[in-house]
Short mmCIF file of C-alpha atoms and ligand atoms in Angstrom, two decimals:
data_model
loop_
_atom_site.label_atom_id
_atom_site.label_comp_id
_atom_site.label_asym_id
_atom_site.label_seq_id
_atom_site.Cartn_x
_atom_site.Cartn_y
_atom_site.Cartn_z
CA UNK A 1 0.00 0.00 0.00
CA UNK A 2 1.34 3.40 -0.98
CA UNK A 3 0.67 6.30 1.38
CA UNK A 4 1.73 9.79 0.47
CA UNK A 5 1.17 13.11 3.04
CA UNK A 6 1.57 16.38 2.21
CA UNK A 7 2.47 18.75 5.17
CA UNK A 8 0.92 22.72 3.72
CA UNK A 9 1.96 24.58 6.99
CA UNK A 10 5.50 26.44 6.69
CA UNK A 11 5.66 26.41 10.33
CA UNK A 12 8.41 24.02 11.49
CA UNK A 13 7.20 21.68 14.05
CA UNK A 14 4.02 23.90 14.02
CA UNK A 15 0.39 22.42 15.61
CA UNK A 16 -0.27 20.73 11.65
CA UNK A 17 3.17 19.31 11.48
CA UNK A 18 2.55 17.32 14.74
CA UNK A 19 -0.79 16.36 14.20
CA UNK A 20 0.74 14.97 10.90
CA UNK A 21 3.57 13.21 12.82
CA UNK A 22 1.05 11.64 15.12
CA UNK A 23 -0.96 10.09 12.13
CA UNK A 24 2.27 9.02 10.48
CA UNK A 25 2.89 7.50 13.92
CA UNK A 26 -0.13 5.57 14.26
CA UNK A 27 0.28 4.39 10.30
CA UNK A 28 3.83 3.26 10.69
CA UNK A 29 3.04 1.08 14.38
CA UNK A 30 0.68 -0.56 12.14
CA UNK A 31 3.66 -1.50 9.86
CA UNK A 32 3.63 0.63 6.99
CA UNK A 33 5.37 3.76 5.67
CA UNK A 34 4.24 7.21 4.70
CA UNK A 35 6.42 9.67 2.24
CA UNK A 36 5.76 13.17 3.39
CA UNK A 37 5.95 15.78 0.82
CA UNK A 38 6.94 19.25 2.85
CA UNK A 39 5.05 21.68 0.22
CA UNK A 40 6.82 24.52 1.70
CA UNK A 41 9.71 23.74 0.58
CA UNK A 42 8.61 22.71 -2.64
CA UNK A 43 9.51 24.98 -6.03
CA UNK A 44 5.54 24.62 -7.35
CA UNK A 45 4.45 27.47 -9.59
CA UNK A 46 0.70 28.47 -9.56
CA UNK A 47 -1.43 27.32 -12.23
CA UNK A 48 -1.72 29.16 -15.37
CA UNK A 49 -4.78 28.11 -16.80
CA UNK A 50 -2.83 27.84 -20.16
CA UNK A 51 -5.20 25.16 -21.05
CA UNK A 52 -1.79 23.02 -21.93
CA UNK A 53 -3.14 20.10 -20.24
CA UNK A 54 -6.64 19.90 -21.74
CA UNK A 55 -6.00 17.57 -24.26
CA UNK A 56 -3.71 15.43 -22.47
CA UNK A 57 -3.84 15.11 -18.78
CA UNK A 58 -0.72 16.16 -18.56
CA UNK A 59 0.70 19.87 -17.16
CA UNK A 60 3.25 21.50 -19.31
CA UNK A 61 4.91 23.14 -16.59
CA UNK A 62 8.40 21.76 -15.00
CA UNK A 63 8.66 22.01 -11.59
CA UNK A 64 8.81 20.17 -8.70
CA UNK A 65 5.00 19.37 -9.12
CA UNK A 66 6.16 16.67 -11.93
CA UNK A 67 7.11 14.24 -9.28
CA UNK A 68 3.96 14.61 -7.42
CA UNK A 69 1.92 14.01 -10.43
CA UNK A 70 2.84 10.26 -10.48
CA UNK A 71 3.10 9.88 -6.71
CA UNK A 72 -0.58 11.11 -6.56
CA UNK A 73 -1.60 8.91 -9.10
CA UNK A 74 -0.10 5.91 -7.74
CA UNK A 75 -0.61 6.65 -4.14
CA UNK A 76 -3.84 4.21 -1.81
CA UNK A 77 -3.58 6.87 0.56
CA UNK A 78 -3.61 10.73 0.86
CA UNK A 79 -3.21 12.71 3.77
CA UNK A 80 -3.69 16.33 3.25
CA UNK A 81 -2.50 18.74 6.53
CA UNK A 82 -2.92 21.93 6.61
CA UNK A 83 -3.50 25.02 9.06
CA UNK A 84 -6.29 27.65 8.34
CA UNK A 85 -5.47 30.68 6.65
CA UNK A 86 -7.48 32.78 6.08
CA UNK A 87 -10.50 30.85 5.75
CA UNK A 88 -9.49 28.18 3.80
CA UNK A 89 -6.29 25.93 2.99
CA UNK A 90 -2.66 27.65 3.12
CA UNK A 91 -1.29 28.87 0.04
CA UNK A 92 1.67 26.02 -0.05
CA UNK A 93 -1.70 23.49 -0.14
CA UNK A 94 -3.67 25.30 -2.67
CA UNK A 95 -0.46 25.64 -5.19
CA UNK A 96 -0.39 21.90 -5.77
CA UNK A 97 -4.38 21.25 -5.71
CA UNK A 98 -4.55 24.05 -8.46
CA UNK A 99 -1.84 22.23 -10.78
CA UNK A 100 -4.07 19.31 -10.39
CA UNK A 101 -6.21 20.48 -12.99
CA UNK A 102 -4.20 18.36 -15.08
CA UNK A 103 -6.24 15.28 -13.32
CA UNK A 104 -9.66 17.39 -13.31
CA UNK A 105 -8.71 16.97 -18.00
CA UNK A 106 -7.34 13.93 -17.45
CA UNK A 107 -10.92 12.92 -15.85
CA UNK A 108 -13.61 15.37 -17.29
CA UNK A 109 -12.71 15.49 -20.70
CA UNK A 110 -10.70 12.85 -21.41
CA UNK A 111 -13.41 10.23 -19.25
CA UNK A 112 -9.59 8.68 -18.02
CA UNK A 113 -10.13 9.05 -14.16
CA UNK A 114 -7.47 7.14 -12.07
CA UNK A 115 -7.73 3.88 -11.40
CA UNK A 116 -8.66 2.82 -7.91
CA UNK A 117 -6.49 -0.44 -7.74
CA UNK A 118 -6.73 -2.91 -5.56
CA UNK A 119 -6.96 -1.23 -1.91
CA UNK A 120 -9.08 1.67 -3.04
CA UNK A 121 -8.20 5.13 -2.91
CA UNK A 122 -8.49 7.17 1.00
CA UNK A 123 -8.24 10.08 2.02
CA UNK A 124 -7.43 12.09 5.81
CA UNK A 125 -7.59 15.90 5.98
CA UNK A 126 -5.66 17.08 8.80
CA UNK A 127 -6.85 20.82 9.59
CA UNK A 128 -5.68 23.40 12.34
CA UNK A 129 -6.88 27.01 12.77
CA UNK A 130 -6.42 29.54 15.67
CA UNK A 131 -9.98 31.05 15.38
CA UNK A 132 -12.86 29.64 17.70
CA UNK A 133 -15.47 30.24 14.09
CA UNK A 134 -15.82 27.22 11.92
CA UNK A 135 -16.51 28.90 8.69
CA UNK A 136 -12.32 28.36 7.97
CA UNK A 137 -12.93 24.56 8.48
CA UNK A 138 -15.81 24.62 6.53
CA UNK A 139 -13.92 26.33 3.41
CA UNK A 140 -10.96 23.95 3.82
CA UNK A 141 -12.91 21.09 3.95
CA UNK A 142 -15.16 22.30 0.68
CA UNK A 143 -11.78 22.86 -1.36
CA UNK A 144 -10.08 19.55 -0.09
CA UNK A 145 -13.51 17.19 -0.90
CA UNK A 146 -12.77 19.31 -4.51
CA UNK A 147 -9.45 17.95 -4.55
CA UNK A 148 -9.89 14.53 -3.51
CA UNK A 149 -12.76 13.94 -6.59
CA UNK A 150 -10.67 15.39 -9.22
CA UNK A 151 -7.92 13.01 -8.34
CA UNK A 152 -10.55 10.36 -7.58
CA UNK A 153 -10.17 9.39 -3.67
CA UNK A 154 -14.34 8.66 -3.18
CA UNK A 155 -14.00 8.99 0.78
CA UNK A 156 -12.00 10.82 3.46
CA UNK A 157 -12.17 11.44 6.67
CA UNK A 158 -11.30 14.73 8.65
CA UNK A 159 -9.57 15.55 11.58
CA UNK A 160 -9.97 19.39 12.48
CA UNK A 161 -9.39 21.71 15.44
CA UNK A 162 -10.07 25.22 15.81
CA UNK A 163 -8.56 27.48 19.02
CA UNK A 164 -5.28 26.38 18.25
CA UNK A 165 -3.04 29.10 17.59
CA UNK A 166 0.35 29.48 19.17
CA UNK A 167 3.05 26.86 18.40
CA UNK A 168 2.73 23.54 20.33
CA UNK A 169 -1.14 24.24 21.30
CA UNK A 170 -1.92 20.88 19.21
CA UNK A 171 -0.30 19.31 22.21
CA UNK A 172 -2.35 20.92 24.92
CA UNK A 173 -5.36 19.86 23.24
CA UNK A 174 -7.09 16.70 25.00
CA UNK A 175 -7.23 14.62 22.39
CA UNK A 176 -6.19 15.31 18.92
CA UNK A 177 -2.96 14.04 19.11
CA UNK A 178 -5.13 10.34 19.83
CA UNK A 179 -7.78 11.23 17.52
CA UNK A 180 -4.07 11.66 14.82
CA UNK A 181 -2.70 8.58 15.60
CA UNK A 182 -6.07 6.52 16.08
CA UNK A 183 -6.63 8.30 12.13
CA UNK A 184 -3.44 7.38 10.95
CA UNK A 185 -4.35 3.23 12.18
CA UNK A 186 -7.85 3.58 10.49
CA UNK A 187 -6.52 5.10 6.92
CA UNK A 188 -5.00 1.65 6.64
CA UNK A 189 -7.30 -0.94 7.21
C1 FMN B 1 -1.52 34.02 7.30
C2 FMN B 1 -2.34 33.40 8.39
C3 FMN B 1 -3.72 33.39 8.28
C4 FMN B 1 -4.50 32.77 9.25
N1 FMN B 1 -5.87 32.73 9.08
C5 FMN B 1 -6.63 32.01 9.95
C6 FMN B 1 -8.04 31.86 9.72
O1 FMN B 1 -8.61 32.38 8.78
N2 FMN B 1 -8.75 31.09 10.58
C7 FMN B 1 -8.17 30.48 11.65
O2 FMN B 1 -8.86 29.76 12.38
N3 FMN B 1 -6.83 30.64 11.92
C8 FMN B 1 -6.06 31.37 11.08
N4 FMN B 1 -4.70 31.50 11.30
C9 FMN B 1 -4.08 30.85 12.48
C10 FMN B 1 -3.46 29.48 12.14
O3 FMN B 1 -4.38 28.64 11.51
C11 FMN B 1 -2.98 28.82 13.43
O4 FMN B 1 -1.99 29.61 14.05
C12 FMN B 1 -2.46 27.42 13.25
O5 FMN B 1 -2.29 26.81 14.51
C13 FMN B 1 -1.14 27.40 12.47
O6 FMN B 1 -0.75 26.07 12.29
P1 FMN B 1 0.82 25.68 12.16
O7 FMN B 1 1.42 25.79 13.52
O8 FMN B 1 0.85 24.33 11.61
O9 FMN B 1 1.40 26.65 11.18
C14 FMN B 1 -3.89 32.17 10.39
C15 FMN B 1 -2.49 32.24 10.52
C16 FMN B 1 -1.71 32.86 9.54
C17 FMN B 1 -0.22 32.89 9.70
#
């Protein structure tokens, strides 16, 4: 089984970053690996809207994105983490679920959506946001159930916490770090 995460939050050893680790955690106790894609410190240009993919699925842009391209489409698993900002998914997240209109061609109007193989395709959203108002969450959550269909992952499940603002307050929290790891164990089965 092939499980990919993408950490969005530039914050090093921020509140998403450890309730990523804790997931990763809880997946690799149950004996299998995660590669974690750090989108920070990615080189992943915004998407043009050239319309060079339209016919073909495939972006005309080289970046670092290219990689990602084949480990999303080979990947069982997806975790997506990222904090709030400003109402919706950071900017590091949204770069690479933009250039992933290559999929939304490769699906829509080419009728070539990825295959599920044999385990099925999952997906965890990971979300942390220092206000106590949902409406962030529920912005996030709209864009990432966006990004999950175009790259055809039918469920996910989400993990989110709101009040959770200065570094390390993840931790303080009485139970997301469990809910993370408990996440990370169900993803797999
Ligand atoms: C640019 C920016 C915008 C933010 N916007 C929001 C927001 O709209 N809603 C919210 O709940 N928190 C917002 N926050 C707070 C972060 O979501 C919060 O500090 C979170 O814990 C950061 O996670 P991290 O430690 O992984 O970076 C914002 C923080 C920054 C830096």
């Amino acid at each position: 089984m092939k499980i990919i995460a993408f950490n969005s939050s530039p914050r090093k050893n921020g509140n998403t970053e450890l309730l990523l680790k804790e997931t990763i955690r809880g997946i690799e106790d149950a004996g299998k690996s995660v590669v974690t894609y750090n989108l920070n410190l990615m080189k992943i240009k915004a998407c043009q809207d050239c319309g060079g993919c339209n016919e073909t699925g495939v972006c005309i842009i080289d970046d670092d994105m290219t990689g990602l391209y084949e480990a999303i489409r080979t990947a069982d698993r997806i975790i997506l983490a990222s904090p709030i900002f400003f109402f919706s998914l950071s900017a590091q997240a949204k770069l690479m679920i933009d250039r992933c209109q290559a999929f939304w061609c490769e699906k829509y109007l080419m009728s070539k959506p990825i295959d599920g193989g044999k385990s099925g395709r999952k997906g965890l959203v990971l979300l942390v946001g220092g206000m106590k108002k949902d409406v962030g969450v529920k912005c996030a959550e709209a864009c990432a159930t966006a990004y999950f269909r175009t790259i055809s992952v039918p469920e996910h499940n989400m993990l989110s916490y709101l009040d959770i603002d200065s570094k390390g307050d993840i931790v303080k929290h009485p139970t997301a770090l469990i809910d993370a790891y408990e996440a990370g164990k169900a993803l797999i089965k």
